mmCIF file of C-alpha atoms in Angstrom:
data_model
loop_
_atom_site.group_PDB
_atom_site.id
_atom_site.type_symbol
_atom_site.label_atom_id
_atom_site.label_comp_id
_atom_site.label_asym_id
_atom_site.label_seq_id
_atom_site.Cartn_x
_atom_site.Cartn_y
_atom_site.Cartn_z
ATOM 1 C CA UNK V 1 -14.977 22.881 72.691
ATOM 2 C CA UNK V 2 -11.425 22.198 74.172
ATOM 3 C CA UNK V 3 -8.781 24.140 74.472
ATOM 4 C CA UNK V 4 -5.101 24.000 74.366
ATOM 5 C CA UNK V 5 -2.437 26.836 75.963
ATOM 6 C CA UNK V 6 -5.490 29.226 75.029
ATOM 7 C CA UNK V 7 -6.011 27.526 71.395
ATOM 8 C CA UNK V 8 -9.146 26.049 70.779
ATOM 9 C CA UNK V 9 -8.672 22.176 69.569
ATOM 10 C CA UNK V 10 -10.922 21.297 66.872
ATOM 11 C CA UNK V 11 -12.109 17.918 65.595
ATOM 12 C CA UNK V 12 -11.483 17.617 61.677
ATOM 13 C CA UNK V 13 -15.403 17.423 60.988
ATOM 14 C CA UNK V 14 -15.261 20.989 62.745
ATOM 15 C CA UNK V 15 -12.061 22.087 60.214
ATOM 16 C CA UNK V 16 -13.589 20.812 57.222
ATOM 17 C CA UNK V 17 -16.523 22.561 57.842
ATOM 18 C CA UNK V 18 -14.842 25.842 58.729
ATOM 19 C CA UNK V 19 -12.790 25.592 55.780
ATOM 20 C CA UNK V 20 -15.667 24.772 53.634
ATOM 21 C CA UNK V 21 -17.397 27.890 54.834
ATOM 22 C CA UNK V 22 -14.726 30.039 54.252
ATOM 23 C CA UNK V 23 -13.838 28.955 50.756
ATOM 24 C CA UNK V 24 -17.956 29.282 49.796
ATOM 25 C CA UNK V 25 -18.163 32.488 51.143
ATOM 26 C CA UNK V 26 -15.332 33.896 49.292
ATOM 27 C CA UNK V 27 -16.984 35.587 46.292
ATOM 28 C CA UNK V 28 -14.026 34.972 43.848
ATOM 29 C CA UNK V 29 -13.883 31.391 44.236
ATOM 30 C CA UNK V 30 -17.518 31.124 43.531
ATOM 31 C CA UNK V 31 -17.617 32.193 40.266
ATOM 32 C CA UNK V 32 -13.804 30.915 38.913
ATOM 33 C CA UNK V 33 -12.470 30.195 35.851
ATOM 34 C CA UNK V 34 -9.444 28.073 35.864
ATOM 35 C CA UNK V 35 -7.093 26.476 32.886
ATOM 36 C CA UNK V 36 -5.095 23.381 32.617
ATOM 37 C CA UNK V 37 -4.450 20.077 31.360
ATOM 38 C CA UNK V 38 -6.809 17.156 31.983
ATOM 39 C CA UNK V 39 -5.775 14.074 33.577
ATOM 40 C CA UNK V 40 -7.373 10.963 35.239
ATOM 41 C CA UNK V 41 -10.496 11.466 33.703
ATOM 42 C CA UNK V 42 -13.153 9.271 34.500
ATOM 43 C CA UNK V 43 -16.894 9.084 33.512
ATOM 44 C CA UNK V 44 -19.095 7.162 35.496
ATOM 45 C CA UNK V 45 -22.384 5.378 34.036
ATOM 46 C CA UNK V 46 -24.492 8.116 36.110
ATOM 47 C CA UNK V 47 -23.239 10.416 33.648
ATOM 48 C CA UNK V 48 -20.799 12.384 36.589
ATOM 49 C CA UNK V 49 -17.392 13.407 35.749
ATOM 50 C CA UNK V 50 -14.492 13.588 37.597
ATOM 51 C CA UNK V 51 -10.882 14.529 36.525
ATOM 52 C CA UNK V 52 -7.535 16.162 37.450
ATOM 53 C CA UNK V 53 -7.057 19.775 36.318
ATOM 54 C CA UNK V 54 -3.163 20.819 36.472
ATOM 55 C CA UNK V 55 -0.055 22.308 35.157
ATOM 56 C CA UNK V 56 3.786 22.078 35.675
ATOM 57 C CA UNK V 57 3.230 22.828 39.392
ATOM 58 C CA UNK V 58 0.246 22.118 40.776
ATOM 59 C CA UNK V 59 -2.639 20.301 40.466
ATOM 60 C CA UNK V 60 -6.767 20.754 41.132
ATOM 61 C CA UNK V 61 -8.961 17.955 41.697
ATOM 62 C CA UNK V 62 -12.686 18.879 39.282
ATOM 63 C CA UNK V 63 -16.092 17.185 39.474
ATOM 64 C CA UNK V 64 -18.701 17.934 36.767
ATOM 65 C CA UNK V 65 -21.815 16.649 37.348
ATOM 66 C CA UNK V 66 -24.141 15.206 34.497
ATOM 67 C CA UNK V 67 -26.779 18.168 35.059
ATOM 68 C CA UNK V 68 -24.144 20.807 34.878
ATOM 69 C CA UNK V 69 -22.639 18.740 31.556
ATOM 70 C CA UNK V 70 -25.924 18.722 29.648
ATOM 71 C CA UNK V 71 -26.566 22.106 30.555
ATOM 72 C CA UNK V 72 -23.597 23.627 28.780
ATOM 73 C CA UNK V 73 -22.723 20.817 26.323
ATOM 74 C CA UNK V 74 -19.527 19.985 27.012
ATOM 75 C CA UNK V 75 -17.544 18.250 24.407
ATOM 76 C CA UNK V 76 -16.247 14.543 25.909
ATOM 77 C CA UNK V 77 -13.546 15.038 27.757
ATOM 78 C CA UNK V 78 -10.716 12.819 27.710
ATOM 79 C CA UNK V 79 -7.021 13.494 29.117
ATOM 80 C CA UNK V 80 -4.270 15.356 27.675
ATOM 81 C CA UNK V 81 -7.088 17.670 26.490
ATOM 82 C CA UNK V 82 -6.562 21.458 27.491
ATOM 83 C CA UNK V 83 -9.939 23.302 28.575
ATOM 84 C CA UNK V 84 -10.684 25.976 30.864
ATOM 85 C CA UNK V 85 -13.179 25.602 33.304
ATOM 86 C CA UNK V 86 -15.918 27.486 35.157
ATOM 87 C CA UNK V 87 -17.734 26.896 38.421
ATOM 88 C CA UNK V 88 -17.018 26.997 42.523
ATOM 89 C CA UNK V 89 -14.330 25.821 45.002
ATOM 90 C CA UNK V 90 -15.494 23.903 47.858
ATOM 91 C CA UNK V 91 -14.348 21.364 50.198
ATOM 92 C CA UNK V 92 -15.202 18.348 50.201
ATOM 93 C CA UNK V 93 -15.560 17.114 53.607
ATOM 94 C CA UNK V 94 -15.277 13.137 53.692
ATOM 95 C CA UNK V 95 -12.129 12.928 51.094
ATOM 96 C CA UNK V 96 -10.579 16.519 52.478
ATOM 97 C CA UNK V 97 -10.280 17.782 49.424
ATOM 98 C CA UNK V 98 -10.464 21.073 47.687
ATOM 99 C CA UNK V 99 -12.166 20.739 45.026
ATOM 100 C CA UNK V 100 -13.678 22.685 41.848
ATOM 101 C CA UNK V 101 -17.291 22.131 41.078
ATOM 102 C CA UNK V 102 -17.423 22.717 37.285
ATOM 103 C CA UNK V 103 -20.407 24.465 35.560
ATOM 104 C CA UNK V 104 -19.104 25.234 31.832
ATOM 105 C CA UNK V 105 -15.815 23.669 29.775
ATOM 106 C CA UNK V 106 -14.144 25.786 27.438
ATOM 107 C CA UNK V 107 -11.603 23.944 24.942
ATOM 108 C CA UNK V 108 -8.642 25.943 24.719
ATOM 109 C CA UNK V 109 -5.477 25.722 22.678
ATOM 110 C CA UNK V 110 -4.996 22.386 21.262
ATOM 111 C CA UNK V 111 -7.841 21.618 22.615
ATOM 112 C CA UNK V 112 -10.037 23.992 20.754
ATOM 113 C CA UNK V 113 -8.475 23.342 18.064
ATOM 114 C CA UNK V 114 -8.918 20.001 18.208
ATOM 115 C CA UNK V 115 -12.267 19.899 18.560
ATOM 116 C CA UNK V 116 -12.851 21.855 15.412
ATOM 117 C CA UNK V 117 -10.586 19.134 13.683
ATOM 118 C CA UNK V 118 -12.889 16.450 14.544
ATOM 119 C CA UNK V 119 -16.191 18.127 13.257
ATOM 120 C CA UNK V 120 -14.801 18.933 9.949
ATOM 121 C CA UNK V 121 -13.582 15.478 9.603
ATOM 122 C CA UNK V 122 -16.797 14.258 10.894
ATOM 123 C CA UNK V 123 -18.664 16.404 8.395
ATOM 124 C CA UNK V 124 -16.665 15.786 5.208
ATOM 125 C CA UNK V 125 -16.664 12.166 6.154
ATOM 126 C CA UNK V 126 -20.596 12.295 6.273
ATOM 127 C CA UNK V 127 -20.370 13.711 2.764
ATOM 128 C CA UNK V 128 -17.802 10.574 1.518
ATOM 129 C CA UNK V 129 -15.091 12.967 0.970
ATOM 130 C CA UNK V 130 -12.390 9.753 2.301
ATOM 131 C CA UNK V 131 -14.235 7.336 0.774
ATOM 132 C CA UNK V 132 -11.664 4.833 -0.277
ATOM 133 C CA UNK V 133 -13.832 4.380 -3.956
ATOM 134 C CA UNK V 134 -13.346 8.179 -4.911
ATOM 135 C CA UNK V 135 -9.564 8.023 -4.404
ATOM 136 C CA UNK V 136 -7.783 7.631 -8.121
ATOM 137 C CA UNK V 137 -4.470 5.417 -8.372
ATOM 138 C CA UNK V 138 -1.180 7.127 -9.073
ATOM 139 C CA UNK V 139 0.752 7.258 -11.989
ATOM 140 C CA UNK V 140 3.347 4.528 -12.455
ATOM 141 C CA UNK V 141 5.526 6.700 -14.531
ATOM 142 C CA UNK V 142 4.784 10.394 -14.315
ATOM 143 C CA UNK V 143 6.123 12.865 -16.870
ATOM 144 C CA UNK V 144 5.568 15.437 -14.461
ATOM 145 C CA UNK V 145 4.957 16.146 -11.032
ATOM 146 C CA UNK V 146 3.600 18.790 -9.821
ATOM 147 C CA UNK V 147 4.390 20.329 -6.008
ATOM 148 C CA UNK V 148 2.509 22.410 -3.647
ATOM 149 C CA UNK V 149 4.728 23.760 -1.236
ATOM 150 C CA UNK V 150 6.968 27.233 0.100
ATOM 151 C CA UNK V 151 9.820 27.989 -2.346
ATOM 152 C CA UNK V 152 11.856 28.505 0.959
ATOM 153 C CA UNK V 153 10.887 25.150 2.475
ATOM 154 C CA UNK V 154 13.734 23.017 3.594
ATOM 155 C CA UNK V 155 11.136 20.298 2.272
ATOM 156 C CA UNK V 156 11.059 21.610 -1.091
ATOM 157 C CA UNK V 157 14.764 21.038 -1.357
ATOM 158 C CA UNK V 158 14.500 16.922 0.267
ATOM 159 C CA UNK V 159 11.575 16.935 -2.390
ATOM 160 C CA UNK V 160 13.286 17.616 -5.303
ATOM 161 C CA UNK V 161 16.393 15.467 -4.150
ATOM 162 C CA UNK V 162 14.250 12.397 -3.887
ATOM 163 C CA UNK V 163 12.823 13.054 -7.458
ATOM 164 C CA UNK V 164 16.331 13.844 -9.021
ATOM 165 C CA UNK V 165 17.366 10.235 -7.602
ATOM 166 C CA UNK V 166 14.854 8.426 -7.655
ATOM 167 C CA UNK V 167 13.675 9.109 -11.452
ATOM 168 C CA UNK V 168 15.293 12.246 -13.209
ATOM 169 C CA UNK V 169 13.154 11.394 -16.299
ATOM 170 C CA UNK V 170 10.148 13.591 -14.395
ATOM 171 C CA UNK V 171 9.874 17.039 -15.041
ATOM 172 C CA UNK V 172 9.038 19.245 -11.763
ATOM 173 C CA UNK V 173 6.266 22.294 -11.741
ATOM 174 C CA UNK V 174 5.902 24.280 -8.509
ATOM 175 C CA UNK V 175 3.260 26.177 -7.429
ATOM 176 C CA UNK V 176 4.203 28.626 -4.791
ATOM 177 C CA UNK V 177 1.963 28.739 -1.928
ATOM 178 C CA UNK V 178 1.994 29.865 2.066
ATOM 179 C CA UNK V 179 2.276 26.429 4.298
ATOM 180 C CA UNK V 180 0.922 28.409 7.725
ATOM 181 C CA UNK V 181 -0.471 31.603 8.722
ATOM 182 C CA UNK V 182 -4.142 32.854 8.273
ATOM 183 C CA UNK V 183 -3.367 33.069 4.555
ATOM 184 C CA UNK V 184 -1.779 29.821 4.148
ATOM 185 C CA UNK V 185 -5.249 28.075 3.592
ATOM 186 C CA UNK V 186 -6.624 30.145 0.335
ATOM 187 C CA UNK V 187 -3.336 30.215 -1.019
ATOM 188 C CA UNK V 188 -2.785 26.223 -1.078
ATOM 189 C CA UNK V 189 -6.093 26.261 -2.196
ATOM 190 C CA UNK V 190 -5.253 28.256 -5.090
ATOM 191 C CA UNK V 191 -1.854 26.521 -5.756
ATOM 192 C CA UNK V 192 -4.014 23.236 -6.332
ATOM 193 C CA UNK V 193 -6.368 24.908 -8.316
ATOM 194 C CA UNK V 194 -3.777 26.092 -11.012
ATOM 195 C CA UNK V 195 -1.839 23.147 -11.344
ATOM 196 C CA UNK V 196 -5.275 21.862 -12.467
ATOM 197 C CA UNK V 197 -5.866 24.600 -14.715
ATOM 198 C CA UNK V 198 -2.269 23.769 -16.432
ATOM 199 C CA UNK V 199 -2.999 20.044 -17.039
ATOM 200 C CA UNK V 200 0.724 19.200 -16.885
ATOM 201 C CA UNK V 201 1.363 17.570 -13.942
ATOM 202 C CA UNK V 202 -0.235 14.058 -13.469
ATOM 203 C CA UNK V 203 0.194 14.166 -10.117
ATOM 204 C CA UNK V 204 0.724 16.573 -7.438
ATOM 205 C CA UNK V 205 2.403 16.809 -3.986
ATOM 206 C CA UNK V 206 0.915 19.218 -1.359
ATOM 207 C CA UNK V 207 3.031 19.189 2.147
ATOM 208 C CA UNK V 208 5.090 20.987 4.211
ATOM 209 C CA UNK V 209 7.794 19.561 7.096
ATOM 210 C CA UNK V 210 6.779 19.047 10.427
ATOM 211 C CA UNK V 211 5.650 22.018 13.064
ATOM 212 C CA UNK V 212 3.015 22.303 16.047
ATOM 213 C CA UNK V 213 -0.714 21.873 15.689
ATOM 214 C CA UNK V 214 -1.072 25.364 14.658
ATOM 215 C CA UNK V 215 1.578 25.237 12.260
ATOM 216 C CA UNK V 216 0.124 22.893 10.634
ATOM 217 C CA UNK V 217 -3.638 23.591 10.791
ATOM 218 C CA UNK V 218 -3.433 25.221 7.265
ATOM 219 C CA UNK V 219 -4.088 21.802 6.097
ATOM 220 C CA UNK V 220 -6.839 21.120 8.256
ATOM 221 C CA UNK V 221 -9.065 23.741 6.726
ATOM 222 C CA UNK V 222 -12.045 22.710 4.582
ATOM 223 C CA UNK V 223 -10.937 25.100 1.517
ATOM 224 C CA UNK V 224 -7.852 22.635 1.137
ATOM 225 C CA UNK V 225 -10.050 20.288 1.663
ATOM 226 C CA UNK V 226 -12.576 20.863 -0.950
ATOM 227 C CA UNK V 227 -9.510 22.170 -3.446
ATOM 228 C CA UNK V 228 -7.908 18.409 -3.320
ATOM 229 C CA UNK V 229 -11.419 16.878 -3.359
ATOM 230 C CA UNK V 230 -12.113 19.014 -6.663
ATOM 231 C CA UNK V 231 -8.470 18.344 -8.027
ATOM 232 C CA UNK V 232 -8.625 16.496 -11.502
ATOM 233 C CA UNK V 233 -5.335 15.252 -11.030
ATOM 234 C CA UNK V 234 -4.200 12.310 -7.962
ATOM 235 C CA UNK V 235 -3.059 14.163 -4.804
ATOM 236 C CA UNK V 236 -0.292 12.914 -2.373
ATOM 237 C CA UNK V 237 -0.355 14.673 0.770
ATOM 238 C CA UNK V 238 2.856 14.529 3.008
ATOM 239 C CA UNK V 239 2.030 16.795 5.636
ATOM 240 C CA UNK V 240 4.251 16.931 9.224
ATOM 241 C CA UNK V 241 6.048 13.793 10.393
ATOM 242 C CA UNK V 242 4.763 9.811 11.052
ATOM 243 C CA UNK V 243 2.338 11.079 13.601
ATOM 244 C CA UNK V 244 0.966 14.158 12.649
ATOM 245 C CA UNK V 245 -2.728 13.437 10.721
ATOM 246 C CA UNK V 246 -3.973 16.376 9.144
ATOM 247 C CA UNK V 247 -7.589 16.500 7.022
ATOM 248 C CA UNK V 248 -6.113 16.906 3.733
ATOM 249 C CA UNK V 249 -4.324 13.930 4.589
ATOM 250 C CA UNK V 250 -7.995 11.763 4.541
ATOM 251 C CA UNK V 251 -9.114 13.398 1.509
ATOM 252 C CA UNK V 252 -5.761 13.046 -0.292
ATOM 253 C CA UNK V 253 -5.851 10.289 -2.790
ATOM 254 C CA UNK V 254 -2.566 9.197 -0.853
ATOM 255 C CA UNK V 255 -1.334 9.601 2.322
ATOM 256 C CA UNK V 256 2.402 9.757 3.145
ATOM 257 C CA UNK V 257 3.435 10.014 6.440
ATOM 258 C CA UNK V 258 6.528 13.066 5.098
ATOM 259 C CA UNK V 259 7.221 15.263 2.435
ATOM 260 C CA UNK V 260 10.210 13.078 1.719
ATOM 261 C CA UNK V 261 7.578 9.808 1.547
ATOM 262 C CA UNK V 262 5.515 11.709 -0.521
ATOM 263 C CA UNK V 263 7.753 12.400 -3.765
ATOM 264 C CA UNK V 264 8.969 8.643 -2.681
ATOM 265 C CA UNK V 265 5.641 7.503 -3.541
ATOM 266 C CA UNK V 266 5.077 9.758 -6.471
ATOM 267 C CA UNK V 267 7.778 8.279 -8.833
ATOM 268 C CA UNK V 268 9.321 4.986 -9.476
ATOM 269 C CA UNK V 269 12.636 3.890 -8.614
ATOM 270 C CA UNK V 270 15.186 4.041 -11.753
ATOM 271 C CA UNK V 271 17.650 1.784 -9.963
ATOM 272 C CA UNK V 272 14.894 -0.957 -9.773
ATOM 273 C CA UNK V 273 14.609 -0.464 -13.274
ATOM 274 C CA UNK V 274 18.172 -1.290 -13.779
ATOM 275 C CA UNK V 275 18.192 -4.108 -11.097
ATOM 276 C CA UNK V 276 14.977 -5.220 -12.860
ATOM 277 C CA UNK V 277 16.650 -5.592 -16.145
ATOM 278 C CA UNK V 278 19.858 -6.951 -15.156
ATOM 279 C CA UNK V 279 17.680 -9.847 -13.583
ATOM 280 C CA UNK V 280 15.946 -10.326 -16.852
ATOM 281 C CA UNK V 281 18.912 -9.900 -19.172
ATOM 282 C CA UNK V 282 20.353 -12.760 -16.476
ATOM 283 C CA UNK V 283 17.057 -14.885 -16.992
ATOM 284 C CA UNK V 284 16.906 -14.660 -20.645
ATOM 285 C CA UNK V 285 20.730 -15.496 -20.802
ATOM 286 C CA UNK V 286 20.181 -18.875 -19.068
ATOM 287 C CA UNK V 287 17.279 -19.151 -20.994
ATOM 288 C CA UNK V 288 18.479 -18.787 -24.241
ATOM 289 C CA UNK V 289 21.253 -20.847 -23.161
ATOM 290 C CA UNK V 290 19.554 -23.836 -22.035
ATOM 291 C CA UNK V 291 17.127 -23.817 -25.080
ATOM 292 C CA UNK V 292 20.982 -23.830 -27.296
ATOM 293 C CA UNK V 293 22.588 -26.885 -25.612
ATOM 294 C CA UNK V 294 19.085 -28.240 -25.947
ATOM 295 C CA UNK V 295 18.719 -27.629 -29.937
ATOM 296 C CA UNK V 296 22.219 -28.665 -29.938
ATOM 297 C CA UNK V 297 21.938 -32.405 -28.281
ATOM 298 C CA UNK V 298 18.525 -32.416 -30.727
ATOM 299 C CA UNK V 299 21.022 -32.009 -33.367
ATOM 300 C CA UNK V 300 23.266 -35.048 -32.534
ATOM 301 C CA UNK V 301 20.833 -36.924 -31.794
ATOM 302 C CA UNK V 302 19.532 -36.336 -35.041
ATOM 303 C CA UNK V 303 22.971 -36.778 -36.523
ATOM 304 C CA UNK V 304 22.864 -39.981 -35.009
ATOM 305 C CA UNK V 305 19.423 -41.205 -35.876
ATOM 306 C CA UNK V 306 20.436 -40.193 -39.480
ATOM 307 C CA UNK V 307 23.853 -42.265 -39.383
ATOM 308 C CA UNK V 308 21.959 -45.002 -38.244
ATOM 309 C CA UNK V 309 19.141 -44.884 -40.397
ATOM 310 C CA UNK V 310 20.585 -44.020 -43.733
ATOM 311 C CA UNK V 311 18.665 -43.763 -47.070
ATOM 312 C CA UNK V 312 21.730 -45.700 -48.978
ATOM 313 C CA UNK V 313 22.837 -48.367 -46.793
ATOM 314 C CA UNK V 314 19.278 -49.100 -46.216
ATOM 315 C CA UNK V 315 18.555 -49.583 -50.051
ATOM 316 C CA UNK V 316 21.512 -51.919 -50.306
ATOM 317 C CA UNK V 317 20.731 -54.022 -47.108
ATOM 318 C CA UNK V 318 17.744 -54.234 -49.139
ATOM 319 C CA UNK V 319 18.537 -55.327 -51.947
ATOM 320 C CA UNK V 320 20.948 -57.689 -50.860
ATOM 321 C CA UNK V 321 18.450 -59.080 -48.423
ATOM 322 C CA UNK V 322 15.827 -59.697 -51.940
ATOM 323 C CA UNK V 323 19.408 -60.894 -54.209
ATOM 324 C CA UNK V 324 19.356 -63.534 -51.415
ATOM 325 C CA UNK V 325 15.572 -64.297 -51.466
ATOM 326 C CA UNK V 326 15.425 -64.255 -55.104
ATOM 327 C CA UNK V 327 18.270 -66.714 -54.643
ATOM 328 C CA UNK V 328 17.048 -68.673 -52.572
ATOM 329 C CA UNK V 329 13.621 -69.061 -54.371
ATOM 330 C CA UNK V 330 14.981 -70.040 -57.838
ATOM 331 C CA UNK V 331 17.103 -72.943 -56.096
ATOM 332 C CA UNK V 332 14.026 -74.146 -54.579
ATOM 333 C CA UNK V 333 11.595 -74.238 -57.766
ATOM 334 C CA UNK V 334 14.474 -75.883 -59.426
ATOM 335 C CA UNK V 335 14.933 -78.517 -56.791
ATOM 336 C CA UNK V 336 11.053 -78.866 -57.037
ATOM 337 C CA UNK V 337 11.329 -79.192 -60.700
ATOM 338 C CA UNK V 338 13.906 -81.287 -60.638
ATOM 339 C CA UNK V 339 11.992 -84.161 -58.515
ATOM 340 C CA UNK V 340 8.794 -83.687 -61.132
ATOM 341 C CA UNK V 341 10.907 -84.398 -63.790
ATOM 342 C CA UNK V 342 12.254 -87.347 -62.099
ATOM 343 C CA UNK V 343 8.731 -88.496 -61.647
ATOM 344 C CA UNK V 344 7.733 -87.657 -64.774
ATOM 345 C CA UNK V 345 10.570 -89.133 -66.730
ATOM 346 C CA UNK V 346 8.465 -91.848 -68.423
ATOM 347 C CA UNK V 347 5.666 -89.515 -69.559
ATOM 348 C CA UNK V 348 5.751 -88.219 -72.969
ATOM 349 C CA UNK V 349 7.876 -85.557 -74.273
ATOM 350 C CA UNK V 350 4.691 -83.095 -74.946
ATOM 351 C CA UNK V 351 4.140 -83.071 -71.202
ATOM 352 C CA UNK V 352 7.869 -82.661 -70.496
ATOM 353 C CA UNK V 353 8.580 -79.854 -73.025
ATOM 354 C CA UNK V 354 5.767 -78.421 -71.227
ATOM 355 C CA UNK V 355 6.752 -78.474 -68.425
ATOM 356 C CA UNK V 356 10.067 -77.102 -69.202
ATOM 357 C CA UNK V 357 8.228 -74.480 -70.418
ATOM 358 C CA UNK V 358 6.626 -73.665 -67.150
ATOM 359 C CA UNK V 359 9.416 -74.010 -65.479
ATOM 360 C CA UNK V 360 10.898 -70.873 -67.590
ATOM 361 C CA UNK V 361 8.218 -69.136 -66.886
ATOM 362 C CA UNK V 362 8.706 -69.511 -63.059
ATOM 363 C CA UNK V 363 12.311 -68.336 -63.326
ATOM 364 C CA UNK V 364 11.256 -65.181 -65.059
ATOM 365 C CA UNK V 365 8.129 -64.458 -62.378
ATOM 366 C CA UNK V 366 10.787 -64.676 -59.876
ATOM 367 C CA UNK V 367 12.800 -62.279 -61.380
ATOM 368 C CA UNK V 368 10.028 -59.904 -62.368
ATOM 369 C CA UNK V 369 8.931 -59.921 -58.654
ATOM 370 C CA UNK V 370 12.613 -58.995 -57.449
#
């Protein structure tokens, strides 16, 4: 070993080792639990995991190794996930690192409760609880809505302002409930339940404005679950903001992302109505007037057609047209019977008179057949 003005100069293999020996025989940081946020978390196809453990201020590099993972059975980690971990702080000698060599993960928080989010929704999925087929169409035109929600609740009031707007034919029925707490869950439970019991509403609003995880996790409980699963009537859920997802909102027969979405999607629009109408009042009125200058060119062209062809003037161009047949007729026989007589004019009078007589009776067939 060298030494420098009395100090003895170590090689790093020599200070990692020292350091490693001092951190490993330090009883408290053998058996540690430490809490934090994960980050760069990483998984490896040998089943070992490594990730960042930290906070605002500092940070703790964590390797969990596939035995030590099977043994306690460790949810999957993933980042942004808050746990609190178990194990031993060594060093790790090639990388110089500190690091903590986890033996149990604990989720904590968010994380805890997150975890119990996703085996209820696992578990109520299994049983086809969101099933798209079980999920019943809304009313187009509801008489009356029903809402599930705090009296006090600044969404209550953008609720009811939507539905005043929007179509103030709807009558409104409120059910009082708790939206968070330990007692909120029963109580929206129960709120469901007696709207069904009334038989009023044909369709009902549960939903609250938006709030942390735990303010919200009334709504992830399986009693709300099972209530709106059981409810008789369709079920819009408006729970939180655009991206907060709640279990009630997969069993819901409709999702909306707010409260103020939700009693958006529960009535119709009255101004459409009246836009609707105006467009079909404009329709018909072209319509109606098209089909009028229509009948009326019909009309002069039958006016026209009528001038044309008409009964009267016909008859007389008629019988003018047969006067000048008839006419025309008699002067021929009596040209013809004019030249017989010629040639006959040396046969005897029998045979003339006779032929006279004929000739008579020509005239008078002519005239019968005009």
């Amino acid at each position: 070993m060298h030494y420098f003005n009395g100090l003895a100069v170590l090689s790093v293999t020599q200070l990692s080792r020292y350091l490693k020996e001092l951190l490993e025989a330090d009883d408290v940081l053998q058996n540690i639990w430490v809490q934090g946020e994960i980050s760069d978390c990483k998984t490896y196809s040998n089943g070992h995991c490594y990730f960042t453990l930290k906070d605002a201020e500092a940070q703790l590099r964590c390797v969990y190794f596939k035995n030590a993972r099977l043994r306690s059975e460790a949810p999957e980690l993933r980042n942004g996930m808050a746990i609190a971990a178990s194990g031993h702080i060594s060093y790790y000698e090639r990388d110089g690192k500190l690091q903590l060599y986890v033996e149990y993960v604990k989720l904590v928080g968010e994380g805890a409760l997150f975890l119990r989010f996703e085996q209820l929704k696992a578990r109520l999925a299994a049983e086809g609880l969101f099933d798209e087929s079980r999920k019943r169409p809304l009313p187009g035109q509801p008489a009356v809505v029903g809402i599930v929600t705090s009296p006090q609740a600044a969404a209550l009031r953008d609720m009811l302002r939507v539905l005043r707007v929007r179509y103030p034919l709807a009558e409104v029925l409120l059910a009082p409930t708790l939206v968070q707490g330990s007692e909120a869950p029963a109580s929206i439970a129960a709120a469901l339940d007696l709207l069904n019991e009334h038989g009023e509403a044909e369709v009902i609003i549960i939903g609250r404005g938006g709030g942390s995880i735990e303010e919200l996790w009334a709504f992830n409980e399986e009693i709300v679950a099972r209530a709106i699963a059981r409810s008789r009537i369709p079920v819009i859920s408006g729970v939180g903001h655009e991206t907060d997802f709640t279990i009630a909102d997969f069993v819901a027969d409709y999702r909306a992302s707010t409260p103020t979405a939700a009693a958006t999607a529960a009535v119709p629009d009255i101004a459409d109505w009246q836009s609707d109408l105006q467009a079909k009042q404009f329709e018909l009125t072209e319509l109606m007037e098209a089909y009028l200058e229509d009948m009326a060119e019909k009309v002069e062209r039958t006016q026209r057609d009528l001038q044309r062809a008409n009964p009267s003037d016909l008859l007389d161009r008629r019988r003018q047209q047969l006067d000048d047949t008839a006419e025309f007729l008699q002067m021929r026989l009596q040209h013809i019977l004019s030249l017989r007589v010629e040639r006959l004019s040396g046969m005897a009078p029998v045979s003339y008179t006779h032929l006279r007589a004929h000739e008579t009776d020509s005239y008078l067939v002519c005239r019968l057949l005009l």
